[in-house]
């Protein structure tokens, strides 16, 4: 289904943009709270169990400390780490190890096994290395077990298991100028001296908890969605949570994770209470099996082409065919129809402000459709009203689901609106308290997200001490500083893959492969020259920070107007280095081209080899 805005007549709107803008501002203002990211608790210290627990593999088998002198240590075995290791091995960097806290590869897909978990980007774009592994996903949006199995397939095919050090966490890396190596300290007491460190820890790996008064007092069961306790709930990621038939369950949070697991909880729990602070926008999913005839017809190079096409649609670039053609692209196409006059030409001479105004109107129109969908799917008008999102769609990760909204028609499911009190008020020994009322429950499931755009110390969770022992977090205290997102002055041979100061995409895999290629390109030169180290010059770092700051201005106004969330650092993006404000705003395709052109020049501009 195409967005209404495909046929939007902007001169005869059937809604009042000013009224909507006022409503959005009002909804944002009552959610903005002074605590910003401090409203969340880190899952360490008293709360370490929510991070350390591995319900899938149990406690790590004991082993003695390892003594290793690898060329490369890759930290993290999720998509980013796997791409890095794959590209490094391809380039002949055989003396490498991958340190991973899980007991297998997969990262996000190792940890996030909650019922209903599924990729929300089309799997033909999202699942890595499909052509290289000769694998075709079974559905347009693959379920979590299939993605996890695919990670295992990649690891088997490309020799990553031989390089893995599982169930081990890096705690610190310290640069030793004398030996030009990083001392890598782990929680297993390992003695590792690596020439190069590639940090690939991913955005959705470190769960966080809400700092709700009394959270420690609860005597029932509780867990975070990324450590799903099937022992307690029964069933598996396809649902059938049969041990919940006599249980009262609270879910705190209604982001992308809750949207996928709530339908299963609603089906199985005796009583389900969903505590909602801000509703997600829930668009059509429309999943379906892969057509084998289509799959067989794909020419070589199809996956990259598809990924780039998806990114083009999402960044308003001209494209001939929308290959993915789902609700993600429909929404962006609807904006493009306003931006571009028919044949893909930009509206003649239109000022930037005018384009932004038109874009906002297309967004209003689309969100009207999404709100109307709530009315169609939810029987009780008061509940439907509470489930309606009042913000621009990309203030939060858009969600796509066909069963989430109808779950609130079930008699055992209660939606509790906690928007008036900055969230759940209190937790007691046996209840969740909201709006002055106690809801007695047996189990609390925290769907409260991850350290995605919080400060880097929280996100990386390990110390990085560079030349003269300088901490990376001190170097970045006034904002992150990198060259092209991959490295920082004063931290030789330390590389980062992720969402920092790079082109970002809703499709994470299309970001990390190019970053891995860039790092490998630099490391090949390091090897070729027989140099000890490479790092960006201060000037090159300054230049790139300037580019990124300019980019940030492009999106700052948008995020000012947004309801709080991790995209805008809970409404404090101007005083912080939140991920989306720290990105290269022309987008991932433009960023990838910029890297390719940089490599094409072959002069390693901005890098100092020693
Ligand atoms: P989010 O950070 O998106 O959501 C956290 C939720 O917790 C929000 O609804 C938030 O409300 C709520 N919350 C926080 N504190 C309180 C409180 N004190 N009281 C009540 N509610 C509270 O986390 P998710 O795990 O849902 O998603 C994280 C990201 O992971 C997604 O955006 C997506 O990128 C990724 N993901 C991807 C999936 C996929 O299919 N590929 C599936 C699942 C997740 P508020 O909105 O008001 O802050």
XYZ file of C-alpha atoms and ligand atoms in Angstrom:
658
model
C 0.000 0.000 0.000
C 1.378 3.380 -0.938
C 1.343 6.271 1.447
C -1.518 8.704 0.985
C 1.036 11.359 0.231
C 1.583 9.719 -3.175
C -1.573 11.542 -4.151
C -1.243 14.498 -1.815
C -2.653 17.760 -3.108
C -0.659 20.228 -1.070
C -2.869 23.157 -2.023
C -6.000 21.452 -0.701
C -4.986 19.669 2.456
C -7.624 17.921 4.518
C -5.723 18.697 7.725
C -4.304 21.744 9.450
C -0.482 21.633 9.593
C -0.335 24.347 12.266
C -2.651 22.414 14.542
C -0.584 19.279 14.092
C 2.640 21.153 14.774
C 1.131 22.526 17.987
C 0.007 19.062 19.050
C 3.467 17.601 18.348
C 5.135 20.376 20.362
C 2.752 19.807 23.245
C 3.376 16.046 23.261
C 7.138 16.604 23.137
C 7.128 19.191 25.918
C 5.329 17.003 28.405
C 7.856 14.212 27.827
C 11.030 16.298 27.989
C 12.637 15.752 31.321
C 15.752 17.321 32.797
C 17.485 13.994 33.464
C 18.141 13.230 29.795
C 20.125 10.009 29.428
C 20.575 9.862 33.226
C 17.031 8.562 33.498
C 18.536 5.196 32.576
C 20.629 2.881 34.742
C 23.729 1.215 33.422
C 23.592 -2.563 33.625
C 26.614 -2.860 35.845
C 27.318 -2.900 39.563
C 23.995 -3.669 41.282
C 22.399 -4.253 37.901
C 25.175 -6.308 36.292
C 23.021 -9.434 36.172
C 20.888 -7.854 33.423
C 24.016 -7.670 31.283
C 26.163 -10.574 32.444
C 23.457 -13.224 32.415
C 23.584 -15.437 29.341
C 20.357 -17.441 29.396
C 21.273 -19.113 26.102
C 24.638 -20.633 26.944
C 24.965 -20.341 30.721
C 28.157 -19.625 32.514
C 31.380 -19.589 30.540
C 33.415 -22.771 30.976
C 36.496 -22.065 33.029
C 39.750 -21.635 31.173
C 43.194 -20.354 31.995
C 44.391 -16.942 30.778
C 45.579 -16.807 27.170
C 48.923 -15.351 26.170
C 48.747 -14.028 22.612
C 50.593 -11.624 20.321
C 48.214 -11.229 17.369
C 48.458 -8.665 14.597
C 44.815 -7.800 15.045
C 42.233 -8.094 17.790
C 38.677 -7.520 16.652
C 36.415 -6.658 19.574
C 32.894 -7.905 18.905
C 31.507 -10.791 16.859
C 28.340 -9.182 15.509
C 27.836 -7.916 11.968
C 30.573 -5.263 12.275
C 33.146 -7.624 13.764
C 32.310 -10.367 11.299
C 32.690 -8.019 8.330
C 35.977 -6.756 9.750
C 37.336 -10.264 10.304
C 36.104 -11.468 6.922
C 37.735 -8.565 5.076
C 40.947 -8.826 7.124
C 41.288 -12.550 6.478
C 40.561 -11.957 2.797
C 43.507 -9.527 2.790
C 45.786 -12.071 4.451
C 45.762 -10.799 8.034
C 45.684 -14.332 9.389
C 47.127 -13.618 12.796
C 43.933 -12.237 14.239
C 41.455 -13.034 16.973
C 37.902 -11.986 17.568
C 36.975 -11.419 21.200
C 33.258 -11.760 21.807
C 31.204 -11.729 24.994
C 28.601 -14.184 23.669
C 29.209 -17.877 23.170
C 28.840 -17.581 19.405
C 28.820 -15.071 16.573
C 25.804 -12.883 15.847
C 26.054 -9.951 18.295
C 22.588 -8.436 18.370
C 21.253 -11.661 16.911
C 23.006 -13.754 19.518
C 21.461 -11.752 22.359
C 18.085 -10.678 21.001
C 16.103 -13.902 20.853
C 12.859 -12.546 22.247
C 9.635 -14.017 20.861
C 8.721 -12.491 17.534
C 12.185 -11.067 16.961
C 12.669 -10.368 13.285
C 14.690 -7.972 11.159
C 12.741 -4.839 10.352
C 14.738 -4.050 7.226
C 14.193 -6.312 4.242
C 16.393 -9.365 4.763
C 17.688 -9.376 1.160
C 19.337 -6.046 1.998
C 20.004 -6.630 5.652
C 21.508 -10.109 5.936
C 25.213 -9.861 5.172
C 27.142 -11.554 2.386
C 24.194 -13.357 0.801
C 25.897 -13.778 -2.550
C 29.214 -14.760 -1.000
C 27.486 -17.469 1.054
C 25.049 -18.402 -1.707
C 22.178 -18.093 0.754
C 18.717 -16.693 0.176
C 16.545 -15.759 3.170
C 13.273 -17.659 3.389
C 11.179 -14.516 3.952
C 11.243 -10.824 3.081
C 11.784 -10.142 6.816
C 13.649 -13.058 8.335
C 13.055 -14.250 11.878
C 15.848 -13.983 14.416
C 16.879 -17.687 14.408
C 17.437 -17.570 10.659
C 19.632 -14.483 10.991
C 21.585 -16.041 13.837
C 22.080 -19.224 11.797
C 23.280 -17.096 8.911
C 25.904 -15.545 11.182
C 27.043 -19.057 12.042
C 27.124 -19.905 8.327
C 29.370 -16.913 7.619
C 31.626 -17.822 10.520
C 31.935 -21.426 9.316
C 32.486 -20.574 5.660
C 35.107 -17.906 6.227
C 37.082 -19.518 9.034
C 35.980 -17.164 11.795
C 35.399 -19.869 14.405
C 39.100 -20.723 14.401
C 39.797 -17.123 15.389
C 37.136 -16.692 18.054
C 37.653 -16.129 21.747
C 34.106 -16.404 23.066
C 32.576 -15.571 26.443
C 35.270 -13.029 27.030
C 34.942 -9.308 27.518
C 37.605 -6.746 26.797
C 37.947 -4.434 29.792
C 40.708 -2.109 28.599
C 43.236 -1.539 25.848
C 46.440 0.399 26.600
C 48.855 1.629 23.961
C 52.509 0.846 24.606
C 54.629 3.279 22.609
C 57.774 1.233 23.270
C 56.477 -1.878 21.547
C 53.865 -0.187 19.331
C 51.284 -2.624 20.604
C 48.021 -2.518 22.493
C 47.829 -4.409 25.740
C 44.371 -5.914 25.739
C 42.953 -6.721 29.167
C 39.959 -9.026 29.457
C 37.706 -10.298 32.222
C 39.449 -13.677 31.882
C 42.876 -12.339 32.803
C 44.280 -12.828 29.302
C 47.643 -11.421 28.334
C 47.226 -10.099 24.796
C 49.606 -7.724 23.029
C 48.031 -6.762 19.693
C 49.441 -4.501 17.015
C 46.011 -3.403 15.888
C 42.642 -3.174 17.604
C 39.409 -3.023 15.628
C 36.531 -2.014 17.875
C 33.278 -3.384 16.488
C 30.958 -3.611 19.454
C 27.722 -2.586 17.730
C 24.865 -0.344 18.823
C 22.372 -2.730 20.412
C 24.528 -4.835 22.693
C 24.510 -3.080 26.024
C 21.064 -3.173 27.601
C 19.934 -0.344 29.845
C 17.291 -0.155 32.545
C 14.958 2.660 33.551
C 15.936 4.361 36.798
C 12.507 3.864 38.354
C 12.334 4.350 42.126
C 12.130 0.987 43.873
C 13.384 -1.041 40.915
C 15.594 -3.107 43.251
C 12.695 -3.808 45.610
C 10.814 -6.044 43.204
C 10.774 -9.634 44.494
C 9.174 -11.262 41.470
C 10.994 -12.301 38.318
C 12.473 -9.787 35.868
C 14.701 -9.666 32.822
C 15.663 -7.431 29.901
C 14.350 -8.381 26.460
C 17.885 -9.032 25.206
C 18.332 -11.773 27.830
C 14.980 -13.490 27.331
C 14.322 -16.109 29.977
C 12.593 -18.975 28.168
C 13.051 -21.124 31.267
C 10.516 -18.813 32.869
C 8.202 -18.068 29.940
C 8.354 -21.392 28.101
C 8.222 -21.443 24.310
C 10.823 -20.062 21.969
C 11.311 -17.176 19.602
C 8.317 -18.332 17.566
C 6.084 -17.864 20.616
C 4.008 -20.453 22.525
C 5.063 -19.043 25.881
C 3.143 -21.795 27.670
C 4.533 -21.210 31.153
C 2.868 -17.812 31.294
C -0.712 -19.122 31.327
C -1.008 -18.340 35.046
C 1.336 -15.328 35.145
C 0.751 -11.565 35.303
C 3.354 -9.859 33.169
C 4.428 -6.227 32.932
C 6.270 -4.933 29.878
C 7.951 -1.560 30.331
C 8.644 0.172 27.031
C 6.929 0.237 23.652
C 9.817 0.629 21.188
C 10.681 -1.698 18.280
C 11.446 -4.601 20.613
C 8.178 -4.433 22.555
C 6.249 -4.140 19.310
C 7.612 -7.520 18.235
C 7.261 -9.407 21.535
C 4.002 -7.988 22.941
C 1.730 -9.958 20.540
C 3.237 -13.226 21.826
C 2.951 -12.159 25.445
C -0.645 -11.102 24.858
C -1.448 -14.521 23.425
C 0.144 -16.462 26.290
C 0.059 -14.495 29.537
C -2.801 -14.686 32.005
C -2.607 -10.905 32.272
C -0.399 -8.520 30.359
C 0.197 -4.879 31.314
C 2.003 -2.776 28.732
C 3.385 0.431 30.231
C 3.628 2.986 27.455
C 5.312 6.364 27.687
C 5.442 7.194 23.967
C 3.638 5.098 21.364
C 5.623 3.844 18.385
C 4.363 4.423 14.862
C 3.146 1.058 13.622
C 2.914 0.662 9.895
C 2.045 -2.358 7.746
C 4.542 -5.250 7.781
C 3.336 -7.423 4.919
C 5.899 -10.186 5.311
C 5.921 -13.094 2.889
C 7.962 -16.046 1.646
C 10.758 -15.544 -0.855
C 9.731 -16.322 -4.400
C 12.256 -18.919 -5.648
C 11.790 -17.869 -9.271
C 12.672 -14.272 -8.401
C 15.628 -15.437 -6.300
C 16.977 -17.524 -9.191
C 16.648 -14.636 -11.592
C 18.955 -12.287 -9.676
C 22.154 -11.266 -11.495
C 25.592 -11.188 -9.866
C 26.060 -8.096 -7.728
C 22.357 -7.855 -6.934
C 22.721 -7.457 -3.174
C 24.958 -4.407 -3.263
C 22.778 -2.869 -5.949
C 19.692 -3.475 -3.819
C 21.302 -2.019 -0.697
C 22.374 1.100 -2.573
C 18.957 1.455 -4.150
C 17.327 1.220 -0.708
C 19.694 3.890 0.627
C 19.003 6.113 -2.387
C 15.265 5.949 -1.767
C 15.749 6.706 1.918
C 17.991 9.697 1.315
C 15.854 11.284 -1.382
C 18.270 10.550 -4.218
C 16.979 9.898 -7.711
C 16.335 6.223 -8.522
C 14.742 4.379 -11.411
C 12.984 1.518 -9.642
C 12.250 1.056 -5.965
C 13.642 -2.465 -5.669
C 12.662 -3.049 -2.035
C 9.209 -1.533 -2.345
C 8.013 -1.823 1.235
C 6.626 0.604 3.817
C 10.078 2.040 4.576
C 10.487 3.033 0.964
C 6.813 3.977 0.485
C 7.151 6.620 3.160
C 10.271 8.085 1.623
C 8.812 7.837 -1.848
C 5.849 9.841 -0.674
C 8.198 12.582 0.452
C 10.095 12.360 -2.786
C 6.868 12.838 -4.709
C 6.565 16.147 -2.987
C 10.237 16.976 -3.447
C 10.582 15.948 -7.044
C 8.421 16.847 -9.984
C 7.403 13.592 -11.654
C 10.515 12.479 -13.479
C 12.890 12.794 -10.564
C 13.905 16.398 -11.186
C 14.171 18.573 -8.118
C 11.457 21.212 -7.869
C 12.824 24.164 -9.848
C 14.499 26.783 -7.744
C 12.652 25.833 -4.589
C 14.344 27.153 -1.478
C 15.516 24.726 1.124
C 12.918 25.994 3.627
C 10.169 25.397 1.108
C 11.375 21.840 0.545
C 11.442 21.272 4.267
C 7.913 22.618 4.573
C 6.695 20.254 1.869
C 8.529 17.400 3.478
C 6.882 18.151 6.795
C 3.463 18.136 5.135
C 4.150 14.746 3.578
C 5.203 13.529 7.023
C 2.003 14.866 8.639
C -0.029 13.147 5.975
C 1.757 9.857 6.452
C 1.370 9.980 10.222
C -2.338 10.744 9.755
C -2.554 7.482 7.822
C -0.699 5.656 10.594
C -3.023 7.145 13.230
C -6.054 6.194 11.120
C -4.699 2.641 10.992
C -4.840 2.523 14.791
C -8.558 3.325 14.630
C -9.073 0.514 12.140
C -7.260 -2.111 14.191
C -8.118 -1.210 17.780
C -11.753 -1.588 18.815
C -11.889 0.610 21.924
C -11.671 4.253 20.809
C -10.024 5.391 24.070
C -7.301 2.743 23.780
C -6.859 3.576 20.103
C -6.370 7.228 21.004
C -3.652 6.327 23.519
C -1.804 4.262 20.914
C -1.508 7.135 18.438
C 1.933 8.632 17.890
C 2.117 12.429 17.734
C 5.528 13.253 16.294
C 7.291 13.209 12.958
C 7.872 9.661 11.874
C 11.658 9.657 12.000
C 11.866 11.080 15.496
C 11.860 7.421 16.498
C 12.584 4.159 14.780
C 9.445 3.457 12.753
C 7.890 0.072 13.470
C 6.081 -2.307 11.133
C 3.799 -4.979 12.504
C 0.455 -6.530 11.654
C -0.405 -8.083 15.062
C 0.797 -5.531 17.608
C -2.164 -3.133 17.569
C -4.873 -5.862 17.566
C -3.221 -7.302 20.705
C -4.862 -4.451 22.624
C -8.284 -5.889 21.746
C -7.589 -8.958 23.903
C -9.397 -9.039 27.260
C -6.253 -10.041 29.187
C -4.178 -7.121 27.825
C -4.120 -3.685 29.472
C -2.398 -0.627 28.068
C -1.207 1.703 30.825
C -0.430 5.230 29.675
C 2.465 6.627 31.726
C 3.135 9.685 29.596
C 2.074 12.133 32.290
C 4.712 11.120 34.803
C 7.898 10.664 32.733
C 7.169 6.932 32.803
C 6.415 4.316 35.403
C 6.145 5.980 38.786
C 7.505 3.329 41.113
C 8.188 -0.360 41.500
C 7.398 -2.133 44.749
C 7.982 -5.688 46.029
C 5.145 -7.044 43.949
C 3.789 -4.286 41.695
C 4.397 -1.698 39.068
C 2.856 1.623 40.093
C 1.560 4.094 37.529
C -0.738 7.090 37.846
C -1.120 6.297 41.545
C -2.365 2.772 40.916
C -0.478 -0.446 41.745
C -0.526 -3.245 39.179
C 0.488 -6.483 40.934
C 2.624 -8.640 38.618
C 4.712 -11.811 38.749
C 7.293 -10.689 36.229
C 8.611 -7.421 34.779
C 10.113 -7.479 31.300
C 12.250 -4.444 30.554
C 11.927 -3.478 26.873
C 13.840 -0.302 27.628
C 16.497 -0.480 24.963
C 20.245 -0.146 24.750
C 23.156 2.237 25.078
C 22.783 3.253 21.427
C 23.408 6.983 21.505
C 24.472 7.573 25.094
C 27.984 8.674 25.979
C 30.717 6.541 24.502
C 32.064 5.331 27.824
C 28.713 3.661 28.442
C 28.519 2.286 24.948
C 31.964 0.774 24.572
C 32.244 -0.353 28.178
C 35.996 -0.698 27.966
C 38.811 1.768 28.554
C 40.913 2.966 25.648
C 44.179 4.573 26.731
C 46.309 5.867 23.885
C 49.623 7.685 23.603
C 50.862 8.867 27.029
C 47.979 7.042 28.636
C 45.411 9.548 27.382
C 41.877 8.234 27.683
C 39.770 8.198 24.537
C 36.902 9.564 26.593
C 38.988 12.570 27.608
C 40.011 13.128 24.016
C 36.319 13.052 23.125
C 35.034 15.008 26.123
C 33.821 17.914 23.965
C 32.463 15.659 21.263
C 33.797 12.754 19.303
C 36.833 13.308 17.131
C 37.725 11.004 14.278
C 38.887 10.865 10.717
C 36.023 9.360 8.699
C 34.694 7.733 11.845
C 37.407 5.075 11.913
C 40.284 6.410 13.958
C 41.419 9.135 16.293
C 44.589 11.158 16.768
C 46.643 9.850 19.687
C 45.250 6.333 19.349
C 47.513 4.660 16.805
C 46.343 1.415 15.239
C 42.957 1.652 16.989
C 40.028 1.523 14.608
C 36.323 1.881 15.107
C 33.478 0.433 13.061
C 29.978 1.676 13.778
C 27.730 4.694 13.602
C 30.103 7.445 14.698
C 30.860 10.281 12.272
C 30.014 8.110 9.283
C 27.133 7.941 6.836
C 24.308 6.126 8.580
C 21.572 4.012 7.114
C 18.544 2.241 8.545
C 20.298 -0.800 7.050
C 23.288 -1.341 9.336
C 24.994 -3.924 7.095
C 25.399 -1.475 4.251
C 27.350 0.780 6.609
C 29.774 -1.632 8.174
C 31.114 -3.451 5.127
C 32.458 -0.285 3.537
C 33.996 0.780 6.841
C 35.709 -2.609 7.108
C 37.043 -2.230 3.550
C 38.410 1.209 4.411
C 40.235 -0.026 7.486
C 41.678 -2.997 5.635
C 42.874 -0.687 2.858
C 44.789 1.383 5.441
C 46.165 -1.682 7.200
C 47.443 -3.143 3.939
C 49.478 0.021 3.469
C 50.769 -0.228 7.025
C 51.951 -3.749 6.237
C 53.364 -2.720 2.851
C 55.425 0.093 4.345
C 56.626 -2.041 7.232
C 55.485 0.812 9.480
C 54.706 0.351 13.167
C 51.669 2.506 13.412
C 49.143 4.669 11.647
C 46.829 7.358 13.005
C 45.108 10.461 11.678
C 46.852 13.802 11.937
C 45.250 16.350 14.225
C 44.511 18.568 11.199
C 42.720 15.777 9.346
C 40.713 14.999 12.444
C 39.816 18.688 12.838
C 38.723 18.858 9.216
C 36.447 15.847 9.522
C 34.951 17.096 12.782
C 34.134 20.338 10.939
C 32.372 18.387 8.186
C 30.377 16.462 10.764
C 29.432 19.586 12.703
C 28.159 21.136 9.498
C 26.153 17.959 8.891
C 24.730 18.154 12.393
C 23.325 21.597 11.649
C 21.362 20.071 8.780
C 19.370 17.873 11.154
C 19.443 19.812 14.422
C 16.206 21.710 13.861
C 14.435 18.502 12.989
C 15.565 16.843 16.232
C 14.721 19.937 18.300
C 11.112 19.473 17.297
C 11.132 15.756 18.117
C 9.692 13.927 21.048
C 12.564 12.626 23.208
C 14.197 9.297 22.490
C 17.582 7.838 21.716
C 17.675 9.491 18.269
C 17.931 12.942 19.880
C 19.604 11.920 23.122
C 16.368 12.265 25.056
C 15.888 15.819 23.796
C 19.378 16.979 24.702
C 21.116 16.452 21.416
C 22.590 19.947 21.268
C 24.534 19.380 24.485
C 25.633 15.926 23.554
C 27.163 13.763 20.915
C 24.107 11.649 20.217
C 24.496 9.314 17.261
C 22.232 10.949 14.745
C 23.686 14.354 15.350
C 27.128 12.935 14.846
C 26.558 11.497 11.421
C 27.484 12.480 7.901
C 24.087 13.812 6.839
C 24.311 13.194 3.064
C 23.893 9.531 4.000
C 25.630 6.243 3.646
C 25.874 6.032 -0.150
C 27.481 9.480 -0.299
C 29.808 8.565 2.558
C 30.796 5.301 0.917
C 31.548 7.166 -2.311
C 33.633 9.659 -0.349
C 35.689 6.790 1.101
C 36.021 5.168 -2.316
C 37.263 8.442 -3.800
C 39.706 8.872 -0.910
C 41.060 5.401 -1.593
C 41.115 6.106 -5.317
C 43.533 8.995 -4.783
C 45.938 6.566 -3.153
C 47.759 9.236 -1.115
C 46.463 8.273 2.331
C 45.614 11.898 2.942
C 45.274 12.772 6.612
C 47.087 9.722 7.933
C 50.512 9.619 9.552
C 52.457 6.363 9.311
C 55.368 5.857 11.649
P 13.989 1.730 22.597
O 15.078 2.500 23.220
O 13.557 2.070 21.232
O 12.693 1.766 23.508
C 12.740 1.879 24.893
C 11.333 2.013 25.398
O 11.329 2.085 26.812
C 10.659 3.290 24.895
O 9.339 3.000 24.556
C 10.736 4.201 26.118
O 9.768 5.214 26.114
C 10.485 3.172 27.201
N 10.854 3.637 28.544
C 12.062 4.024 28.981
N 12.010 4.386 30.262
C 10.749 4.221 30.654
C 10.074 4.427 31.875
N 10.707 4.897 32.949
N 8.763 4.128 31.936
C 8.113 3.661 30.848
N 8.704 3.453 29.658
C 10.002 3.728 29.573
O 14.434 0.181 22.707
P 14.056 -1.075 21.798
O 14.758 -2.241 22.371
O 12.605 -1.186 21.591
O 14.681 -0.732 20.401
C 16.028 -0.328 20.283
C 16.454 -0.362 18.863
O 16.838 -1.685 18.557
C 15.379 -0.066 17.817
O 15.152 1.274 17.640
C 15.937 -0.725 16.616
O 16.901 0.074 16.005
C 16.573 -1.943 17.210
N 15.647 -3.062 17.049
C 15.588 -3.602 15.827
C 14.765 -4.621 15.601
C 14.743 -5.183 14.261
O 13.749 -5.654 13.874
N 15.812 -5.169 13.504
C 13.884 -5.196 16.609
C 14.042 -4.561 17.884
C 14.891 -3.525 18.083
P 10.023 6.600 25.296
O 9.788 6.277 23.861
O 9.030 7.530 25.859
O 11.429 7.003 25.575
